[in-house]
XYZ file of C-alpha atoms in Angstrom:
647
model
C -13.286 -2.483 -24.091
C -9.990 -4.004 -23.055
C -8.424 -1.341 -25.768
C -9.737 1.126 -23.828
C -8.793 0.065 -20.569
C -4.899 -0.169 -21.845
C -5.232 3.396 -23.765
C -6.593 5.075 -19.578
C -3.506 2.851 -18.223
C -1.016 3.971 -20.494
C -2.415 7.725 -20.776
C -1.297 8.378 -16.696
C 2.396 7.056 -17.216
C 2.811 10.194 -18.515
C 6.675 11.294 -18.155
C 8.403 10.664 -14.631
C 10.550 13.597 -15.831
C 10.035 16.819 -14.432
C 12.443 18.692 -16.875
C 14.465 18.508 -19.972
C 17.211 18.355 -18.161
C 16.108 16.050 -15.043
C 16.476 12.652 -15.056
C 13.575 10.344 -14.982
C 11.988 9.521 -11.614
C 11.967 5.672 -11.653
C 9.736 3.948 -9.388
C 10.808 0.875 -8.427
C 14.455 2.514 -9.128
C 16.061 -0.170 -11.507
C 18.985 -2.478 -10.275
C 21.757 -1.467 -12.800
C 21.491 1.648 -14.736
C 23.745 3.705 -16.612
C 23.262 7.107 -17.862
C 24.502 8.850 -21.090
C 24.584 12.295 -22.248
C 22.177 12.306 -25.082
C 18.284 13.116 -25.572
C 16.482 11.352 -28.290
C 13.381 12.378 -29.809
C 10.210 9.240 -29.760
C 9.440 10.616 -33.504
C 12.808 9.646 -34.561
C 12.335 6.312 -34.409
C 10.370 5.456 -37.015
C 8.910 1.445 -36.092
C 8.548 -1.525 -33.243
C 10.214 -4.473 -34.910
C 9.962 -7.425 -32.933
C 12.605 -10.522 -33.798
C 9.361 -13.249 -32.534
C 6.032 -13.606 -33.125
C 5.056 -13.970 -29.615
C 6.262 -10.831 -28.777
C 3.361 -8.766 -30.630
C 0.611 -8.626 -27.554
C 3.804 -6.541 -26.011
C 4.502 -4.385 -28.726
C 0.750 -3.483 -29.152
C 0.874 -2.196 -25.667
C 3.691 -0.329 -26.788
C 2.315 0.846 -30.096
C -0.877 1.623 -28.293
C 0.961 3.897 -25.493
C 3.091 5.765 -28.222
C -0.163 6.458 -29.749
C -1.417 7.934 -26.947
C 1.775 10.309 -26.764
C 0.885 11.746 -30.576
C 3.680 9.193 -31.720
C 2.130 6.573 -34.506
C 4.732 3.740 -35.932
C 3.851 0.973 -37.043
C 4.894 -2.872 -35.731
C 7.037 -4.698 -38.188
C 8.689 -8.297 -38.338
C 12.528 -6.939 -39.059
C 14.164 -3.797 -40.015
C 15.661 -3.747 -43.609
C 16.305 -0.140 -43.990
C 18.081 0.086 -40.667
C 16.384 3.134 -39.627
C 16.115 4.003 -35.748
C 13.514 1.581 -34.562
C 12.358 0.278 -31.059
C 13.644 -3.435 -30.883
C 12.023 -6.258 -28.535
C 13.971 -9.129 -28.470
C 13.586 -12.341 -27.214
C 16.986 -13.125 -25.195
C 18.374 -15.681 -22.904
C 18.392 -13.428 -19.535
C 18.185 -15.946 -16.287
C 15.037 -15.007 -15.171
C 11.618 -14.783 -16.368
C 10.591 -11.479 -15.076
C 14.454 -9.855 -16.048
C 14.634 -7.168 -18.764
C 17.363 -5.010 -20.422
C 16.618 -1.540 -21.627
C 19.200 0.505 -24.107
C 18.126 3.808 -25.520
C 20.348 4.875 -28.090
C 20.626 7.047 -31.440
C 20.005 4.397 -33.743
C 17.912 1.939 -31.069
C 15.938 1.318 -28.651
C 16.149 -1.735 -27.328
C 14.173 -4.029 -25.142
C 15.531 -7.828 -24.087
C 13.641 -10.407 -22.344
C 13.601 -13.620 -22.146
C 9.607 -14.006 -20.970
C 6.260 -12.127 -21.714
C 7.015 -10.372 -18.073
C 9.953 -9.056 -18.227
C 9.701 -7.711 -21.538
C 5.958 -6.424 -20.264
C 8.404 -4.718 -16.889
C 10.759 -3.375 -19.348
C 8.459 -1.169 -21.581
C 6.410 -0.081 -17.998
C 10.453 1.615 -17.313
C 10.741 2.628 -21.250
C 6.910 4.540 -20.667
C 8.661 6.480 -17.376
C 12.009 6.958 -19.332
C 10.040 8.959 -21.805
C 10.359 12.889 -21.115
C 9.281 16.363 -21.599
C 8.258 16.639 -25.073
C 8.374 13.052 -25.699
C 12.380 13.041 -24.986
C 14.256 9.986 -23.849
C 17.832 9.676 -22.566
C 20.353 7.565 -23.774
C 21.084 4.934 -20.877
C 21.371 0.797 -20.418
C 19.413 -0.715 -17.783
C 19.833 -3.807 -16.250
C 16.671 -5.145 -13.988
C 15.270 -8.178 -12.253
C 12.878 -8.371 -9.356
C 14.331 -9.675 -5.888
C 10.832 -11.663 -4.755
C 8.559 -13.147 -7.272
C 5.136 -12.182 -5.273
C 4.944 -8.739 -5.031
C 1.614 -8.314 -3.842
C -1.776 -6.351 -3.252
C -4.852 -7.396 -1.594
C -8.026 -5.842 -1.214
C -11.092 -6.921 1.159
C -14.051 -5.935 -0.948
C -16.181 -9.223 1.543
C -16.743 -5.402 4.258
C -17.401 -2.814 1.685
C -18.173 -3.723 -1.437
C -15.848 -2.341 -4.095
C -17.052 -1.634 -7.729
C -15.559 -3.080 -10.823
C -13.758 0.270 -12.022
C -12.364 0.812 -8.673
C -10.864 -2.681 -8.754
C -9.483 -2.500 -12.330
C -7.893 1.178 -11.120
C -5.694 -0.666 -8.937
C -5.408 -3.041 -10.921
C -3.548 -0.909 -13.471
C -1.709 0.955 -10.815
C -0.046 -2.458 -9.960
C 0.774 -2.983 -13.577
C 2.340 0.317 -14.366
C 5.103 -0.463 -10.936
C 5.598 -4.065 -11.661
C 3.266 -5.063 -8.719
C 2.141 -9.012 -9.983
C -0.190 -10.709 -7.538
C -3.349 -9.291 -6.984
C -5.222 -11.114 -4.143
C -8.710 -10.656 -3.786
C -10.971 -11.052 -0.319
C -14.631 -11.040 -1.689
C -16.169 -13.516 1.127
C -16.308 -12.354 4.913
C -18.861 -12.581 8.519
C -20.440 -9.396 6.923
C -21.608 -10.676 2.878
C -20.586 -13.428 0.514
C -19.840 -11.255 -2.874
C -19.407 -13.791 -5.238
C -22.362 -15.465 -7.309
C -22.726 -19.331 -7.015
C -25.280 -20.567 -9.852
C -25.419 -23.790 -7.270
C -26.373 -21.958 -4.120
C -27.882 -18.582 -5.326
C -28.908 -17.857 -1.454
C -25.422 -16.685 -0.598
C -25.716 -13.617 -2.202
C -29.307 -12.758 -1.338
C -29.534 -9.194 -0.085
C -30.879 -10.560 3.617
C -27.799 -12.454 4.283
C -25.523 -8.991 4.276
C -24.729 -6.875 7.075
C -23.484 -3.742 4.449
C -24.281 -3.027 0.338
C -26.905 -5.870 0.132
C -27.410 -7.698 -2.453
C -23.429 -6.207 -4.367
C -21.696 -9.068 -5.237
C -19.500 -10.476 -8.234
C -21.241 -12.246 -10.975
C -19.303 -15.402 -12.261
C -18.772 -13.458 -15.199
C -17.527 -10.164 -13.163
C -14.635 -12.490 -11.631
C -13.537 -13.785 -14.754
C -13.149 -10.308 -16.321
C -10.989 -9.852 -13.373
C -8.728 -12.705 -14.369
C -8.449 -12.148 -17.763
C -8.012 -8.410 -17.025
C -5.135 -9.352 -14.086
C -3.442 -11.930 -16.831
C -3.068 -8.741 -19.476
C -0.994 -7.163 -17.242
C 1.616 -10.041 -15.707
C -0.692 -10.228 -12.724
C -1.917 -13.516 -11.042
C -5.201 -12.656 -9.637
C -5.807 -15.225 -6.230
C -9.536 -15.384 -5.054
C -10.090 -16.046 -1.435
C -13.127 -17.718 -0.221
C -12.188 -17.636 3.292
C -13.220 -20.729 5.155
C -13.761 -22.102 7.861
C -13.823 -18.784 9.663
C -15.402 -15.443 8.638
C -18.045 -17.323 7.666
C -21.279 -15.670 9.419
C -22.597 -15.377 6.194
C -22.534 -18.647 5.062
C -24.148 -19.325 8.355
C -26.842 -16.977 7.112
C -27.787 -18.026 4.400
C -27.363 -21.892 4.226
C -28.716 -21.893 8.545
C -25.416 -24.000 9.023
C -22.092 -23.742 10.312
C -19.364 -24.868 7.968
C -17.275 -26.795 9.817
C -20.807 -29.302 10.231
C -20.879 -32.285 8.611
C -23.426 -30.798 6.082
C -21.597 -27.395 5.897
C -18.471 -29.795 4.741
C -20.150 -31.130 2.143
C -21.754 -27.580 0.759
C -18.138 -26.399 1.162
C -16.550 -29.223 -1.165
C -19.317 -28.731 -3.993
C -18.710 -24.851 -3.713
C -15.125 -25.666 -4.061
C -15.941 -27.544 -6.991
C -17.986 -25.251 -9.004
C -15.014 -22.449 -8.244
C -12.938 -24.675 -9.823
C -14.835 -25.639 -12.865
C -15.284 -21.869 -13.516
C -12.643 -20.182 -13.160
C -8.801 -20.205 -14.820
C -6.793 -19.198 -11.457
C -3.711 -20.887 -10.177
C -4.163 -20.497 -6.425
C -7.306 -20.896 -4.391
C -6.589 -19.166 -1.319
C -9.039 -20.384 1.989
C -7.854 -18.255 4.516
C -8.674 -20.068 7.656
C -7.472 -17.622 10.571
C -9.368 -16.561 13.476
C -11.246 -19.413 14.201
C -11.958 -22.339 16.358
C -11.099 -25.762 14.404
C -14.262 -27.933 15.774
C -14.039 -30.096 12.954
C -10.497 -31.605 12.691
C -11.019 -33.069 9.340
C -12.235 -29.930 7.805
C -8.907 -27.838 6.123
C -7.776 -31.559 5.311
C -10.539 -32.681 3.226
C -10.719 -29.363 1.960
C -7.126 -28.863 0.850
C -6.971 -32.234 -0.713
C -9.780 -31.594 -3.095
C -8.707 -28.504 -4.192
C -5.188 -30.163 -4.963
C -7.108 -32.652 -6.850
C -8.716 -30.165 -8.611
C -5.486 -28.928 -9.968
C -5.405 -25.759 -7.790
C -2.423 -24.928 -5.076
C -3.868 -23.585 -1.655
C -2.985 -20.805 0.432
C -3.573 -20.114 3.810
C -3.299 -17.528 6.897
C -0.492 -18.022 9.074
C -1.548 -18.196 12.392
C -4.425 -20.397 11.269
C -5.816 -23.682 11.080
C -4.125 -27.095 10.751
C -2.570 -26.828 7.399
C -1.115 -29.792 5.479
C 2.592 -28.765 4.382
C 1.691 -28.175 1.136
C -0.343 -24.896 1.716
C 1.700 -21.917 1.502
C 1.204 -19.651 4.161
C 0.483 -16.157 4.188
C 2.122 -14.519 7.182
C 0.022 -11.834 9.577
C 1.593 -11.674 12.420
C 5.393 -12.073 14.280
C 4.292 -15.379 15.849
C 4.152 -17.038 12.572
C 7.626 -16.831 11.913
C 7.949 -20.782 13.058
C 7.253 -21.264 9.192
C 10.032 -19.911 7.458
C 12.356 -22.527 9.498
C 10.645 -25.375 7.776
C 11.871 -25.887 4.213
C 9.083 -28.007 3.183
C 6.623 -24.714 3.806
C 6.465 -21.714 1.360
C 5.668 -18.544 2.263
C 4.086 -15.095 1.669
C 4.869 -11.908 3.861
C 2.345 -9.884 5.196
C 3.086 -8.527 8.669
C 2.846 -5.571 9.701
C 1.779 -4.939 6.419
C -2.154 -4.229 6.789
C -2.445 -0.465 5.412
C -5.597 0.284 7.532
C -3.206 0.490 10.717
C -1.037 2.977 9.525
C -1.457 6.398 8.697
C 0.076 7.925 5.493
C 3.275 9.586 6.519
C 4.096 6.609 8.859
C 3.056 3.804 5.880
C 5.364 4.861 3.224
C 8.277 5.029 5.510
C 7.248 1.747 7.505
C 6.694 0.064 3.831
C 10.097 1.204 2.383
C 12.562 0.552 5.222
C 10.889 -3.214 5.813
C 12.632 -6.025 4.841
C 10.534 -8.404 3.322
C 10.363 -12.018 5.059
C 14.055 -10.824 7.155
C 15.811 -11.305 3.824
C 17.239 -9.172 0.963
C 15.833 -11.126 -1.366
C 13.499 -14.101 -2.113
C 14.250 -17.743 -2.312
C 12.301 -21.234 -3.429
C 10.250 -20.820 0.047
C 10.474 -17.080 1.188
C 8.225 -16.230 -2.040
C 7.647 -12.343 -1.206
C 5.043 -10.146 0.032
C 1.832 -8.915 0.108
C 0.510 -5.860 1.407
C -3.412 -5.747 2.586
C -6.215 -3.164 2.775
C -9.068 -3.937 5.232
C -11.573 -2.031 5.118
C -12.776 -3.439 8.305
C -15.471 -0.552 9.363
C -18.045 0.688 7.533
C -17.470 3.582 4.616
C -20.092 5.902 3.652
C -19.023 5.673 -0.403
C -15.970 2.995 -1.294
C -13.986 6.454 -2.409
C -13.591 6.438 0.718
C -11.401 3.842 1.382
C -8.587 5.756 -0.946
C -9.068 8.698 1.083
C -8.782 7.068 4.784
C -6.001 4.632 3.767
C -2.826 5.087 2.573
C -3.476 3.148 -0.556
C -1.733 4.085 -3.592
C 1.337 5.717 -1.610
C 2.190 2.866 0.213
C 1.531 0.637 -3.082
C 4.681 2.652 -4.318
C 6.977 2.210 -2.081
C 6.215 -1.276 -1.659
C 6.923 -1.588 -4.731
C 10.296 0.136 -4.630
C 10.639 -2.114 -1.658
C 9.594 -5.922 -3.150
C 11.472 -5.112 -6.569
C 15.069 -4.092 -5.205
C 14.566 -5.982 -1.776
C 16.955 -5.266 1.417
C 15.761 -2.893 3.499
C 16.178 -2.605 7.498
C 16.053 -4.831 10.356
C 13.192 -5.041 12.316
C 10.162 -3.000 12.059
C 10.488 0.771 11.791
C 7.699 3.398 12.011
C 9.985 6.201 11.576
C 11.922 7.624 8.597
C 15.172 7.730 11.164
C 17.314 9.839 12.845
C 18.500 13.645 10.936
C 21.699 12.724 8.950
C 21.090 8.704 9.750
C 21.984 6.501 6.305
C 18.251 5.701 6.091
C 17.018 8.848 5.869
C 18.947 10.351 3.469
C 18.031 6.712 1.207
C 14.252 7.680 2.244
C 14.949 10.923 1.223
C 15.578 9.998 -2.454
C 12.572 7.648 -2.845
C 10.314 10.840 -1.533
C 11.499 12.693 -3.948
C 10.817 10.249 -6.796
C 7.507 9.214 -4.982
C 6.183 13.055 -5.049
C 7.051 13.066 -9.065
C 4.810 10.379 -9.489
C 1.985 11.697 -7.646
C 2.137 15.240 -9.709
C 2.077 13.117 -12.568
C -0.064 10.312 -12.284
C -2.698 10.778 -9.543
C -3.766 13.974 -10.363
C -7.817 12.961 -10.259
C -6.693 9.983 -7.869
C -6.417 10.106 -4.363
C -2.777 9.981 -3.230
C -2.997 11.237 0.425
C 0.697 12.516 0.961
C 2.654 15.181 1.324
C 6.421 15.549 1.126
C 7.910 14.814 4.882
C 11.492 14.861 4.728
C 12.174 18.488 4.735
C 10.990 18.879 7.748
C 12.830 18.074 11.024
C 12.423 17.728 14.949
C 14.739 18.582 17.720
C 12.889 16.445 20.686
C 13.238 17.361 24.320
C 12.654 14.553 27.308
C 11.443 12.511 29.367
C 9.644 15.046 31.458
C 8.072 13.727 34.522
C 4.634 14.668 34.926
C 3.224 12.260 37.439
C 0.073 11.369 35.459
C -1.105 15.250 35.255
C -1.498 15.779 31.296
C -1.963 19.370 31.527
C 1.387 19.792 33.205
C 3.528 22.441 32.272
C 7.277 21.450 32.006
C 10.461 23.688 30.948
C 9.348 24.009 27.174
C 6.260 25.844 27.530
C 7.843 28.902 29.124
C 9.367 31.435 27.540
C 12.983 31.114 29.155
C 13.152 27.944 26.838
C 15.072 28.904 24.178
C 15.278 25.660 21.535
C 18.123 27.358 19.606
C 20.374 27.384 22.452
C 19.323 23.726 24.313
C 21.011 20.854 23.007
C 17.927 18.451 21.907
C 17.627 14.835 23.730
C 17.101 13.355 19.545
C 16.391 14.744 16.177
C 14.237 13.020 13.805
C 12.646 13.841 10.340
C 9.091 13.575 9.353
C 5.722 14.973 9.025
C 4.551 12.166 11.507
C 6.468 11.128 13.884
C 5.741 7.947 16.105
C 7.381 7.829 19.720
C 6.009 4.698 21.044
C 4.067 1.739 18.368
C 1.052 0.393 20.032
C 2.772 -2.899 18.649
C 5.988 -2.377 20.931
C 8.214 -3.542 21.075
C 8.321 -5.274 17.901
C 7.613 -1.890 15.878
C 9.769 0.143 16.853
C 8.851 3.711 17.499
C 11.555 6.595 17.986
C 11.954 6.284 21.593
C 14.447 3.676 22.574
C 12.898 3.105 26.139
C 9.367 4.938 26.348
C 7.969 5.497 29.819
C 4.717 6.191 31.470
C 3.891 9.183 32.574
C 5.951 11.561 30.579
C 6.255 14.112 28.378
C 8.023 14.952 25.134
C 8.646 18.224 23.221
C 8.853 18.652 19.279
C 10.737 21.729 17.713
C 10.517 22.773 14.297
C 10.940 25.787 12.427
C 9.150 26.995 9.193
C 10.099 29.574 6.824
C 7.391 31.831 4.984
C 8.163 34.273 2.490
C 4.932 36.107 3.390
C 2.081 36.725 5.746
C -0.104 34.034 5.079
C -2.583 31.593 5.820
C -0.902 27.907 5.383
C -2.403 24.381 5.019
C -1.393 22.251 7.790
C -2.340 17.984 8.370
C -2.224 18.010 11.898
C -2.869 14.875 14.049
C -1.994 12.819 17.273
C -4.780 9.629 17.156
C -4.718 7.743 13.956
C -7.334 5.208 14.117
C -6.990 2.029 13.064
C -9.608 1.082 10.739
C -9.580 -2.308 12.332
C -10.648 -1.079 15.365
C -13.596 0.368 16.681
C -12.057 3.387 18.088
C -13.813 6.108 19.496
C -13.869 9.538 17.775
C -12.013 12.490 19.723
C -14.042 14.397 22.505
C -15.064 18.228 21.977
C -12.594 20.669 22.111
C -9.297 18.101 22.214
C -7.170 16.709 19.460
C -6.717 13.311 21.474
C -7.678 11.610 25.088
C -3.875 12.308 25.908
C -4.209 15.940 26.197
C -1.664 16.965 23.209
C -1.363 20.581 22.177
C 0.647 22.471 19.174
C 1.588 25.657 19.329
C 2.484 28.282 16.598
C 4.743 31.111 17.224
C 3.384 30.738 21.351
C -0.489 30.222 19.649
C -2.304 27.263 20.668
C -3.736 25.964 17.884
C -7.360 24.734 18.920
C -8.678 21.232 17.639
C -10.905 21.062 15.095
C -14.801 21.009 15.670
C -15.100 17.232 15.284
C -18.696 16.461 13.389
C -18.488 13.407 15.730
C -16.646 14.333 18.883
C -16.883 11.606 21.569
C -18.664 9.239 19.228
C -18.027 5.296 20.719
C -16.594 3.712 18.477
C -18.930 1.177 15.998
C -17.613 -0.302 12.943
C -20.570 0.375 11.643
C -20.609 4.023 11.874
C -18.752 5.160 9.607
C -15.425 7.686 9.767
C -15.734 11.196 8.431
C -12.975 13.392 9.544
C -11.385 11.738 12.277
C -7.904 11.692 10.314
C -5.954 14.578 9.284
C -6.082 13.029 5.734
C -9.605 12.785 4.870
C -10.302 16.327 6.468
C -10.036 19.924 5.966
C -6.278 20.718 6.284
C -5.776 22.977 9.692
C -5.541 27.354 8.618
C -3.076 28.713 10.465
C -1.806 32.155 10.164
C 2.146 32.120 9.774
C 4.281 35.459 9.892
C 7.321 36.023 6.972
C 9.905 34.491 7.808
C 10.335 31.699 10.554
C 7.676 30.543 12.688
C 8.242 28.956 15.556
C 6.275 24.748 16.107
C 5.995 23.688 19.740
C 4.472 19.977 19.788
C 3.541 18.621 23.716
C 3.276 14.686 23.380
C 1.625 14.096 27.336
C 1.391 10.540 28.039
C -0.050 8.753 31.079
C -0.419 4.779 30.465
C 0.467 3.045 27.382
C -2.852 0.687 27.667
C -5.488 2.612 25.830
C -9.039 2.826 27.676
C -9.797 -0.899 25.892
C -8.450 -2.675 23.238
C -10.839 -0.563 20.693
C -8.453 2.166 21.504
C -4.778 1.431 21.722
C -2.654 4.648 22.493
C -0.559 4.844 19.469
C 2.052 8.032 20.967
C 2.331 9.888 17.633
C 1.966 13.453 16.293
C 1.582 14.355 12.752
C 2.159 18.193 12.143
C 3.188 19.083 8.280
C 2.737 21.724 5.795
C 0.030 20.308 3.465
C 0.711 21.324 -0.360
């Protein structure tokens, strides 16, 4: 079975190359490389010799991926006859997870000087390999800049299958993603089997998917299938808060003295099962009524042999839990050297839509630094499913999953990055959007190549630009008319207030100011205009993702009302043609986590028709806004507009 699993994971790294002549699309982009001239066939070299026995799990990975390209050599303990030959080597490189990679006539060559980095150095030999199994002749030089670069996924809402799991799983592996952190407890089920209190998984005690859960035996294929593939797989039993359904089912709370005491023999059965590192308790979000709780807790599991985690805000941590960062406010950590820390803020996929995440994800600079230290460990970026999906597909195709996976890590590999918090891919001609430009195109490789039968819900962005016109004052009256809705306004002759580049483009965060939207100083009761011109070489009906309300998936946010793409009045216009909303399946729906999503974002619904003439066509955006406090705090005005060719 685990054969099988590596033959799927190694059959999509297909080429990153998109011609014979192209150079490979590298993803995360390597720290030193150096090109040659040359193309080398794979058939021309002729075995895998590796110079230590511990290096043969490695080159069966490789031998098993060659395989897969119609390429069969065989693994061999030196090379006598000197023919070309693919060469791991054990070497004295600093770091752990560092690799060099040299393709040449008579070699290949791969140097590490641990399991990892030689595993990270044949993940960039599979994308070196070409068009008709060519390589080019090059030297790479590579090391990560964190040492958590991390994925989580909350399968405690909506339970998520085992092949679903080990699919992004082996996404991680193939772009040198290594921490894997799983949320399988929550207020809505406890998903993971305890032979000493069986009632936690009973089908009454869950809110959604009753009675799914994780067998002992389903978490410990996890592990083993995480350790494979350099990944450290952290469970999360999330305690004291989120805990309604430990409430359920054992008709306590935890933080009671008899809770306490299910809680520590829980904690020991966890830890007599299973071969994991890092416990992880969570602890955010809730009122501490029991002072000795997180304590007593996070002793034992130190005595146990087991390092502890926690969220940061949370409870009242000893200094020996590292802390998992959610919001700004818990930046009061990383001044305290005695505290390790993981990144996460601002880095919760289900709040940002898929044009926005990649470029948020790529420009952020993990923990404020360019790279990791002994405390500033890395990051980790989170899916939460928090509201209800009708099939767990679903949460692929309503979150920017695998994109943003890709450019964070591009982002956690090479490190830097940009002050602050951006939404935006920048400013036309800015430094950071011609960098952003590059990654896109590597990014948009990848998906052709690799995510053909996965959902990878984006399009290509930075081709398109905006010339903005404002502040108009409209005096609270969204359906205000203003200078760029009559036909004396002639964009090509008007100097524009800003230009910007993107298929979404956010004005004003709901999170401002510490994300930073495009507008330097928003203000109420205005309006904005968005120019954009698109060429057609024929008559023709085009694909468009058009949107102005992402909805958190966090939130329960009510679903647009009949007949309007948003409650801020927002229009688009195509060569002078309004271009009507779309007949929402659940217009004016209030919003319920429990009722499910079905085409409220542009992503997971029908792309917009709209007719477009040869030649250019004329895009009018109007961006009306009245307050920037939504109706309640289920619906936060997010000022945005996503309008972009969908191919």
């Amino acid at each position: 079975m685990l054969r099988y699993f590596w033959i799927l994971l190694f059959s999509l790294n297909v080429s990153a190359q998109v011609s014979k002549t192209s150079r490979p699309a590298l993803i995360p982009l390597p720290n030193k490389i150096e090109w040659g001239k040359a193309q080398f066939n794979l058939k021309s070299y002729k075995k895998i010799v590796i110079t230590d026995a511990k290096l043969r799990g490695n080159a069966i990975v490789l031998q098993e991926y060659l395989r897969s390209k119609g390429v069969k050599i065989p693994i061999v303990s030196e090379n006598k006859d000197k023919l070309p030959a693919i060469i791991l080597e054990t070497s004295s490189i600093a770091s752990q997870e560092a690799y060099r990679l040299d393709v040449g006539p008579k070699a290949i060559q791969v140097k590490a000087s641990g399991d990892a980095g030689m595993f990270y150095g044949i993940q960039t030999l599979k994308q070196l390999v070409g068009n008709a199994n060519k390589i080019g002749e090059c030297h790479i030089e590579d090391a990560p800049a964190f040492a958590w670069r991390g994925y989580m996924i909350d399968a405690g809402r909506n339970f998520m299958p085992m092949d679903l799991l080990k699919q992004q799983i082996d996404v991680m592996a193939s772009y040198k993603l290594n921490i894997f952190h799983f949320h399988f407890t929550e207020d809505i089920a406890w998903r993971l089997e305890s032979k000493l209190y069986p009632q936690l998984t009973n089908p009454e005690t869950m809110i959604r998917n009753k009675g799914q859960f994780y067998t002992q035996n389903d978490l410990k294929e996890l592990i083993a299938y995480c350790k494979a593939r350099q990944i450290t797989l952290i469970p999360e039993i999330d305690m004291p808060g989120h805990s309604a359904a430990f409430k359920r089912a054992m008709k306590m709370d935890m933080q009671s003295d008899s809770g306490l005491l299910i809680v520590k023999k829980i904690i020991k059965e966890f830890c007599a099962t299973y071969d994991v590192e890092y416990l992880h308790i969570g602890a955010d979000e809730v009122k501490i009524t029991n002072k000795n709780f997180l304590p007593e807790v996070t002793a034992l599991i130190e005595q146990l042999g087991k390092k502890v985690i926690g969220w940061e805000p949370g409870g009242n941590f000893t200094e020996s839990t590292i802390r998992q960062l959610w919001m700004e406010g818990a930046t009061k950590v990383s001044t305290n050297p005695n505290i390790k820390y993981i990144d996460s803020r601002h880095l919760y996929l289900n709040h940002m839509d898929p044009l926005e995440s990649v470029a948020t994800i790529f420009h952020r600079k993990i923990a404020n630094l360019d790279k990791g230290n002994s405390v500033a460990l890395g990051g980790i970026i989170c899916m939460w499913p928090d509201r209800r999906v009708n099939i767990p597909q679903d949460v692929f195709t309503q979150n920017p999953v695998y994109p943003a996976m890709l450019a964070f890590a591009e982002r956690s590999w090479k490190g830097g990055g940009l002050e602050g918090w951006q939404a935006n891919i920048g400013l036309k001609g800015s430094a950071e959007a011609i960098t952003f430009s590059e990654f896109e195109n590597r990014l948009l490789v990848h998906k052709k190549l690799h995510f053909g039968n996965i959902p990878f819900p984006y399009v290509k962005q930075c081709s398109t630009t905006w010339k903005l016109y404002g502040p108009y004052e409209n005096g609270g009256d969204l359906d205000k008319r203003l200078d760029p809705e009559f036909p004396g306004f002639d964009a090509n002759k008007m100097k524009p207030t800003l230009t910007a580049i993107g298929g979404t483009v956010v004005l004003r965060h709901w999170w401002a100011p510490q994300v930073k939207g495009l507008l330097e100083t928003p203000k109420e009761n205005t309006t904005w205009y968005a120019v954009t011109q698109i060429w057609s070489d024929e008559n023709k009906i085009q694909d468009f993702w058009i949107g102005f309300n992402n909805i958190s998936r966090s939130y329960a946010s009510s679903s647009p009302k009949s007949g309007t793409w948003d409650n801020r009045k927002s229009a688009v216009y195509v060569n002078n043609e309004l271009i009507p909303p779309p007949a929402w399946k659940q217009a004016g729906m209030e919003g319920d986590l429990e009722k499910p999503l079905v085409d409220e974002g542009y992503e997971f619904r029908e792309p917009t028709k709209i007719q477009l003439k040869k030649g250019w066509n004329k895009i009018l955006v109007k961006l009306p806004i009245a307050s920037f406090r939504g109706i309640d705090w289920k619906n936060p005005e997010k000022w945005m507009f996503t309008v972009v060719p969908w191919r």
